[in-house]
Coordinates of N, CA and C in Angstrom, one line a residue:
X1 N 119.5 80.4 98.6 CA 120.7 80.7 99.4 C 121.0 82.2 99.4
X2 N 121.0 82.7 98.2 CA 121.3 84.2 98.0 C 120.3 85.0 98.8
X3 N 119.0 84.6 98.7 CA 118.0 85.3 99.5 C 118.2 85.2 101.0
X4 N 118.6 84.0 101.5 CA 118.9 83.9 102.9 C 120.1 84.7 103.3
X5 N 121.2 84.7 102.5 CA 122.3 85.6 102.8 C 121.9 87.1 102.9
X6 N 121.1 87.5 101.9 CA 120.7 88.9 101.9 C 119.9 89.2 103.2
X7 N 119.0 88.4 103.5 CA 118.2 88.6 104.7 C 119.0 88.6 106.0
X8 N 120.0 87.6 106.1 CA 120.8 87.5 107.3 C 121.7 88.8 107.4
X9 N 122.0 89.5 106.3 CA 122.9 90.7 106.4 C 122.0 91.9 106.4
X10 N 120.7 91.8 106.5 CA 119.9 93.0 106.6 C 119.7 93.7 105.3
X11 N 119.9 93.0 104.2 CA 119.7 93.6 102.9 C 118.3 93.2 102.3
X12 N 117.3 93.7 102.9 CA 115.9 93.3 102.5 C 115.6 93.6 101.1
X13 N 116.1 94.7 100.5 CA 115.8 95.0 99.1 C 116.4 94.0 98.2
X14 N 117.6 93.5 98.5 CA 118.3 92.5 97.7 C 117.5 91.2 97.8
X15 N 117.1 90.8 99.0 CA 116.3 89.6 99.2 C 115.0 89.7 98.4
X16 N 114.4 90.9 98.4 CA 113.1 91.0 97.6 C 113.3 90.9 96.1
X17 N 114.4 91.4 95.6 CA 114.6 91.3 94.2 C 115.0 89.9 93.8
X18 N 115.8 89.2 94.6 CA 116.1 87.8 94.4 C 114.9 86.9 94.4
X19 N 114.0 87.2 95.3 CA 112.7 86.4 95.3 C 111.9 86.7 94.0
X20 N 111.8 87.9 93.6 CA 111.1 88.3 92.3 C 111.8 87.6 91.1
X21 N 113.1 87.6 91.1 CA 113.8 87.0 89.9 C 113.5 85.5 89.9
X22 N 113.5 84.9 91.1 CA 113.2 83.4 91.2 C 111.8 83.1 90.7
X23 N 110.9 84.0 91.0 CA 109.5 83.8 90.6 C 109.4 83.9 89.1
X24 N 110.1 84.9 88.5 CA 110.1 85.1 87.1 C 110.7 83.9 86.4
X25 N 111.8 83.4 86.9 CA 112.4 82.3 86.3 C 111.6 81.0 86.3
X26 N 110.9 80.8 87.4 CA 110.0 79.6 87.5 C 108.9 79.7 86.5
X27 N 108.4 80.9 86.4 CA 107.3 81.1 85.4 C 107.7 80.9 84.0
X28 N 108.9 81.4 83.7 CA 109.4 81.3 82.3 C 109.9 79.9 81.9
X29 N 110.3 79.1 82.8 CA 110.8 77.8 82.4 C 109.9 76.6 82.5
X30 N 108.8 76.8 83.2 CA 107.8 75.7 83.4 C 106.7 75.8 82.3
X31 N 106.7 74.8 81.5 CA 105.7 74.7 80.4 C 105.6 76.0 79.6
X32 N 106.7 76.4 79.0 CA 106.8 77.7 78.3 C 105.7 77.9 77.2
X33 N 105.2 76.9 76.6 CA 104.2 77.0 75.5 C 102.8 76.8 76.0
X34 N 102.6 76.8 77.3 CA 101.2 76.6 77.8 C 100.3 77.8 77.8
X35 N 99.1 77.5 78.0 CA 98.1 78.5 78.1 C 97.9 78.8 79.6
X36 N 97.8 80.0 80.1 CA 97.7 80.4 81.5 C 96.5 81.3 81.7
X37 N 95.9 81.3 82.9 CA 94.9 82.3 83.2 C 95.5 83.7 83.2
X38 N 94.7 84.7 82.8 CA 95.2 86.1 82.8 C 95.7 86.4 84.2
X39 N 95.1 85.9 85.3 CA 95.5 86.2 86.6 C 96.9 85.8 86.9
X40 N 97.4 84.6 86.3 CA 98.7 84.2 86.5 C 99.7 85.0 85.7
X41 N 99.3 85.4 84.5 CA 100.2 86.4 83.7 C 100.3 87.7 84.5
X42 N 99.3 88.1 85.2 CA 99.4 89.4 86.0 C 100.3 89.2 87.1
X43 N 100.3 88.1 87.8 CA 101.3 87.8 88.9 C 102.7 88.0 88.3
X44 N 103.0 87.4 87.2 CA 104.3 87.5 86.6 C 104.7 89.0 86.3
X45 N 103.7 89.7 85.8 CA 103.9 91.2 85.5 C 104.2 91.9 86.7
X46 N 103.5 91.6 87.8 CA 103.8 92.3 89.1 C 105.3 92.0 89.6
X47 N 105.7 90.8 89.4 CA 107.1 90.5 89.7 C 108.1 91.3 88.9
X48 N 107.8 91.4 87.6 CA 108.6 92.2 86.7 C 108.7 93.7 87.1
X49 N 107.5 94.2 87.4 CA 107.5 95.6 87.9 C 108.2 95.8 89.2
X50 N 108.1 94.8 90.1 CA 108.8 94.9 91.4 C 110.3 95.0 91.1
X51 N 110.8 94.2 90.3 CA 112.2 94.2 89.9 C 112.6 95.6 89.3
X52 N 111.8 96.0 88.4 CA 112.1 97.3 87.8 C 112.1 98.4 88.8
X53 N 111.1 98.4 89.7 CA 111.1 99.5 90.7 C 112.3 99.5 91.6
X54 N 112.8 98.3 92.0 CA 114.0 98.3 92.8 C 115.2 98.7 92.0
X55 N 115.3 98.3 90.8 CA 116.5 98.6 90.0 C 116.6 100.1 89.6
X56 N 115.4 100.7 89.3 CA 115.5 102.0 88.7 C 114.9 103.1 89.7
X57 N 114.6 102.7 90.9 CA 114.0 103.6 91.9 C 112.9 104.4 91.3
X58 N 112.1 103.8 90.5 CA 111.0 104.5 89.9 C 109.7 103.6 90.2
X59 N 108.6 104.3 90.2 CA 107.4 103.6 90.6 C 106.3 103.6 89.5
X60 N 106.5 102.8 88.5 CA 105.3 102.6 87.6 C 104.1 102.1 88.3
X61 N 103.0 102.6 88.0 CA 101.7 102.1 88.7 C 101.0 101.2 87.8
X62 N 100.7 100.0 88.3 CA 99.9 99.0 87.5 C 98.5 98.9 88.0
X63 N 97.5 99.1 87.2 CA 96.1 99.0 87.5 C 95.5 97.9 86.6
X64 N 94.6 97.1 87.2 CA 94.0 96.1 86.4 C 92.5 96.1 86.6
X65 N 91.8 95.8 85.6 CA 90.3 95.7 85.6 C 90.0 94.5 84.7
X66 N 90.0 93.3 85.4 CA 89.8 92.1 84.6 C 88.5 91.5 84.9
X67 N 87.7 91.3 83.9 CA 86.4 90.6 84.0 C 86.6 89.2 83.3
X68 N 86.6 88.2 84.1 CA 86.8 86.9 83.5 C 88.3 86.4 83.6
X69 N 88.8 86.4 84.9 CA 90.1 86.0 85.1 C 90.5 84.6 84.7
X70 N 89.4 83.8 84.3 CA 89.7 82.4 83.9 C 90.0 82.4 82.4
X71 N 90.0 83.5 81.7 CA 90.4 83.5 80.3 C 91.8 83.0 80.2
X72 N 92.0 82.1 79.3 CA 93.4 81.5 79.1 C 94.0 82.2 77.9
X73 N 95.3 82.6 78.1 CA 96.1 83.2 77.1 C 97.4 82.5 77.0
X74 N 98.1 82.6 75.9 CA 99.5 82.0 75.8 C 100.4 82.7 76.8
X75 N 101.3 82.0 77.5 CA 102.2 82.6 78.4 C 103.0 83.7 77.7
X76 N 103.4 84.7 78.4 CA 104.1 85.8 77.9 C 103.4 86.6 76.8
X77 N 102.1 86.7 76.9 CA 101.3 87.5 76.0 C 101.3 89.0 76.4
X78 N 101.0 89.2 77.7 CA 100.9 90.6 78.2 C 102.3 91.1 78.7
X79 N 103.1 90.3 79.2 CA 104.4 90.8 79.8 C 105.2 91.6 78.8
X80 N 105.4 91.1 77.6 CA 106.2 91.9 76.6 C 105.5 93.3 76.4
X81 N 104.2 93.4 76.4 CA 103.5 94.7 76.2 C 103.8 95.6 77.3
X82 N 103.7 95.1 78.6 CA 104.0 95.9 79.7 C 105.5 96.3 79.8
X83 N 106.3 95.4 79.4 CA 107.8 95.7 79.4 C 108.0 96.8 78.4
X84 N 107.4 96.8 77.2 CA 107.6 97.9 76.3 C 107.1 99.2 76.8
X85 N 106.0 99.1 77.6 CA 105.5 100.4 78.2 C 106.5 100.9 79.2
X86 N 107.0 100.0 80.0 CA 108.0 100.5 81.0 C 109.2 101.0 80.4
X87 N 109.7 100.4 79.3 CA 110.9 100.8 78.7 C 110.8 102.0 77.8
X88 N 109.6 102.2 77.1 CA 109.5 103.2 76.1 C 108.5 104.3 76.3
X89 N 107.6 104.1 77.2 CA 106.5 105.1 77.5 C 107.2 106.3 78.2
X90 N 106.9 107.5 77.8 CA 107.4 108.7 78.4 C 106.2 109.6 78.8
X91 N 105.8 109.4 80.1 CA 104.7 110.3 80.6 C 105.2 111.7 80.7
X92 N 104.2 112.6 80.8 CA 104.6 114.0 81.0 C 105.4 114.2 82.2
X93 N 106.3 115.2 82.3 CA 107.2 115.3 83.4 C 106.6 115.3 84.8
X94 N 105.4 115.8 85.0 CA 104.8 115.9 86.3 C 104.0 114.6 86.6
X95 N 104.0 113.6 85.7 CA 103.2 112.4 85.9 C 104.1 111.2 86.1
X96 N 103.6 110.2 86.9 CA 104.3 108.9 87.0 C 103.7 108.0 85.9
X97 N 104.5 107.0 85.5 CA 104.1 106.1 84.5 C 102.9 105.2 85.1
X98 N 101.8 105.2 84.3 CA 100.6 104.4 84.7 C 100.4 103.4 83.6
X99 N 100.2 102.2 84.0 CA 99.9 101.1 83.0 C 98.6 100.5 83.5
X100 N 97.6 100.4 82.6 CA 96.3 99.8 82.9 C 96.1 98.6 82.0
X101 N 95.8 97.5 82.6 CA 95.4 96.3 81.9 C 93.9 96.0 82.1
X102 N 93.2 95.9 81.1 CA 91.8 95.6 81.2 C 91.5 94.4 80.3
X103 N 90.5 93.6 80.8 CA 90.1 92.4 80.0 C 88.6 92.2 80.2
X104 N 87.9 92.0 79.1 CA 86.4 91.7 79.2 C 86.0 90.9 78.0
X105 N 84.8 90.3 78.1 CA 84.2 89.5 77.1 C 83.2 90.4 76.3
X106 N 83.2 90.2 75.0 CA 82.2 91.0 74.2 C 81.8 90.1 73.1
X107 N 80.5 89.8 73.1 CA 79.9 88.8 72.2 C 80.7 87.5 72.1
X108 N 81.3 87.2 71.0 CA 82.0 85.9 70.9 C 83.5 86.0 71.0
X109 N 84.0 87.1 71.7 CA 85.4 87.3 71.8 C 85.8 87.9 73.1
X110 N 87.1 87.8 73.4 CA 87.6 88.4 74.6 C 88.6 89.5 74.2
X111 N 88.5 90.7 74.8 CA 89.3 91.8 74.5 C 90.2 92.1 75.7
X112 N 91.5 92.3 75.4 CA 92.4 92.7 76.5 C 93.2 93.9 76.0
X113 N 93.3 94.9 76.9 CA 94.0 96.1 76.5 C 95.1 96.4 77.5
X114 N 96.2 96.9 77.0 CA 97.3 97.4 77.8 C 97.5 98.8 77.4
X115 N 97.2 99.7 78.3 CA 97.3 101.1 78.0 C 98.3 101.8 79.0
X116 N 99.1 102.7 78.4 CA 100.0 103.5 79.2 C 99.8 104.9 78.9
X117 N 100.2 105.8 79.9 CA 100.0 107.2 79.7 C 101.3 107.9 79.1
X118 N 102.1 107.1 78.4 CA 103.3 107.7 77.7 C 102.8 108.4 76.5
X119 N 103.7 109.3 76.0 CA 103.4 110.1 74.9 C 104.5 109.9 73.8
X120 N 104.1 110.1 72.5 CA 105.0 110.1 71.5 C 105.2 108.8 70.7
X121 N 104.6 107.7 71.1 CA 104.8 106.5 70.4 C 103.7 106.4 69.3
X122 N 104.2 106.0 68.1 CA 103.3 106.1 66.9 C 102.7 104.7 66.7
X123 N 101.4 104.6 66.9 CA 100.7 103.3 66.8 C 100.7 102.8 65.3
X124 N 100.7 103.7 64.4 CA 100.7 103.3 63.0 C 102.0 102.6 62.6
X125 N 103.1 103.1 63.2 CA 104.5 102.5 63.0 C 104.5 101.1 63.6
X126 N 103.9 100.9 64.8 CA 103.9 99.6 65.5 C 103.0 98.7 64.7
X127 N 101.9 99.1 64.1 CA 101.0 98.2 63.3 C 101.7 97.8 62.0
X128 N 102.4 98.7 61.4 CA 103.2 98.4 60.2 C 104.2 97.3 60.5
X129 N 104.9 97.5 61.7 CA 105.9 96.5 62.1 C 105.2 95.1 62.3
X130 N 104.0 95.1 62.9 CA 103.3 93.8 63.1 C 103.0 93.1 61.7
X131 N 102.8 94.0 60.7 CA 102.4 93.4 59.4 C 103.7 93.2 58.5
X132 N 104.8 93.3 59.1 CA 106.1 93.1 58.4 C 106.3 94.1 57.3
X133 N 105.8 95.3 57.5 CA 106.0 96.4 56.5 C 107.2 97.2 56.9
X134 N 107.7 98.0 56.0 CA 108.9 98.8 56.4 C 108.5 99.9 57.4
X135 N 109.4 100.1 58.4 CA 109.1 101.0 59.4 C 110.4 101.6 59.9
X136 N 110.4 102.7 60.6 CA 111.6 103.3 61.2 C 111.8 102.9 62.6
X137 N 111.1 102.0 63.1 CA 111.3 101.5 64.5 C 112.6 100.9 64.7
X138 N 113.2 101.2 65.9 CA 114.4 100.5 66.3 C 114.0 99.2 67.0
X139 N 114.3 98.1 66.5 CA 113.9 96.8 67.0 C 115.0 96.2 67.9
X140 N 114.5 95.7 69.1 CA 115.5 95.1 70.0 C 115.2 93.6 70.0
X141 N 116.0 92.8 70.8 CA 115.8 91.4 70.9 C 114.7 91.1 72.0
X142 N 114.3 89.9 72.1 CA 113.3 89.5 73.1 C 112.1 88.9 72.4
X143 N 111.0 88.7 73.2 CA 109.8 88.1 72.6 C 109.2 88.9 71.5
X144 N 109.1 90.2 71.8 CA 108.6 91.2 70.8 C 107.1 91.1 70.5
X145 N 106.7 92.2 70.0 CA 105.2 92.3 69.7 C 104.8 91.4 68.5
X146 N 105.7 91.2 67.5 CA 105.4 90.3 66.4 C 105.2 88.9 67.0
X147 N 106.0 88.4 67.9 CA 105.9 87.1 68.4 C 104.6 87.0 69.2
X148 N 104.2 88.0 69.9 CA 102.9 88.0 70.7 C 101.8 87.9 69.6
X149 N 101.8 88.7 68.6 CA 100.7 88.7 67.6 C 100.6 87.3 66.9
X150 N 101.7 86.8 66.5 CA 101.7 85.5 65.8 C 101.2 84.4 66.6
X151 N 101.6 84.3 67.9 CA 101.1 83.3 68.8 C 99.6 83.4 69.0
X152 N 99.1 84.6 69.1 CA 97.7 84.8 69.3 C 96.9 84.3 68.0
X153 N 97.4 84.7 66.9 CA 96.8 84.3 65.6 C 96.8 82.8 65.4
X154 N 97.9 82.2 65.7 CA 98.0 80.7 65.6 C 97.1 80.0 66.5
X155 N 96.9 80.5 67.7 CA 96.1 79.8 68.7 C 94.6 80.1 68.6
X156 N 94.3 81.4 68.2 CA 92.9 81.8 68.2 C 92.3 82.1 66.8
X157 N 93.1 82.0 65.8 CA 92.6 82.2 64.4 C 92.9 83.5 63.8
X158 N 92.8 83.7 62.5 CA 93.2 84.9 61.8 C 92.4 86.2 62.2
X159 N 91.2 86.0 62.8 CA 90.5 87.2 63.2 C 91.0 87.7 64.5
X160 N 91.9 87.0 65.2 CA 92.4 87.4 66.5 C 93.8 88.1 66.2
X161 N 94.3 88.8 67.2 CA 95.6 89.4 67.1 C 95.8 90.6 67.9
X162 N 96.8 91.3 67.7 CA 97.3 92.5 68.4 C 97.2 93.7 67.5
X163 N 96.7 94.8 68.0 CA 96.7 96.0 67.2 C 96.9 97.2 68.2
X164 N 97.6 98.2 67.7 CA 97.8 99.4 68.5 C 97.0 100.6 68.1
X165 N 96.7 101.5 69.0 CA 96.0 102.8 68.6 C 96.5 103.9 69.6
X166 N 96.6 105.1 69.0 CA 96.9 106.2 69.9 C 95.5 106.8 70.3
X167 N 95.5 107.2 71.6 CA 94.3 107.8 72.1 C 94.3 109.3 71.8
X168 N 93.2 110.0 72.0 CA 93.2 111.4 71.6 C 94.2 112.3 72.4
X169 N 94.6 111.8 73.6 CA 95.6 112.6 74.3 C 97.1 112.2 73.9
X170 N 97.2 111.3 72.9 CA 98.6 110.9 72.5 C 99.1 109.6 73.2
X171 N 98.4 109.1 74.2 CA 98.9 107.9 74.9 C 98.6 106.7 74.0
X172 N 99.1 105.5 74.4 CA 99.1 104.4 73.6 C 98.3 103.2 74.2
X173 N 97.5 102.5 73.4 CA 96.8 101.3 73.8 C 97.1 100.2 72.9
X174 N 97.5 99.0 73.5 CA 97.6 97.8 72.7 C 96.4 97.0 73.0
X175 N 95.7 96.5 71.9 CA 94.5 95.7 72.1 C 94.7 94.3 71.5
X176 N 94.4 93.4 72.3 CA 94.4 92.0 71.9 C 93.0 91.5 71.7
X177 N 92.7 90.9 70.6 CA 91.4 90.3 70.4 C 91.6 88.8 70.3
X178 N 90.8 88.1 71.1 CA 90.8 86.6 71.2 C 89.5 86.1 70.8
X179 N 89.3 85.6 69.6 CA 88.0 85.1 69.1 C 87.7 83.7 69.8
X180 N 86.4 83.5 70.1 CA 86.0 82.3 70.8 C 86.2 81.1 70.0
X181 N 86.0 81.2 68.7 CA 86.2 80.0 67.9 C 87.6 79.8 67.6
X182 N 88.2 78.7 67.9 CA 89.6 78.4 67.7 C 89.7 77.5 66.4
X183 N 90.8 77.7 65.7 CA 91.0 76.9 64.5 C 91.1 75.4 64.8
X184 N 90.8 74.5 63.8 CA 90.9 73.1 64.0 C 92.3 72.7 64.5
X185 N 92.3 71.7 65.4 CA 93.5 71.2 65.9 C 94.2 71.9 67.1
X186 N 93.6 73.0 67.5 CA 94.2 73.8 68.7 C 93.3 73.6 69.9
X187 N 93.9 73.7 71.0 CA 93.1 73.6 72.3 C 93.4 74.7 73.2

């Protein structure tokens, strides 16, 4: 109804954001603990970025390079990583924020990376936080990277998980490793 009202009053931008919010809500409330194809998670991320762009009048650029879009991941595995990039990555002043998501198979595992061109984020601090070690990070509420890491480890085994690294240019990459062999009792 809100979407229809916005369209009838010529408020196309409001109609667009309402549509994106509705899509995000449908995604979040239907089978919240399910496994989803990477392609479906990417659709959700595009809705999130669309809302962000309208709200902040900023244009983060999302690039994807997915080999094996049928790979299943727990819902909300990539979205929190992209949200952190949008909220915390600080590209150089002359650059727009660029987020790249890549996924590929390598031997008996699948690797997924979320890279942004922001500067100044310390990968070592993020990795200490993931290991429940003392860190100077300011922690907010939400799903969070610990939640993402723990769900991956529970679903795919202790050799799987999330780890961060700083690239030589100072930018940040989050790498998710999903081992092919799953622990007993998981599907």
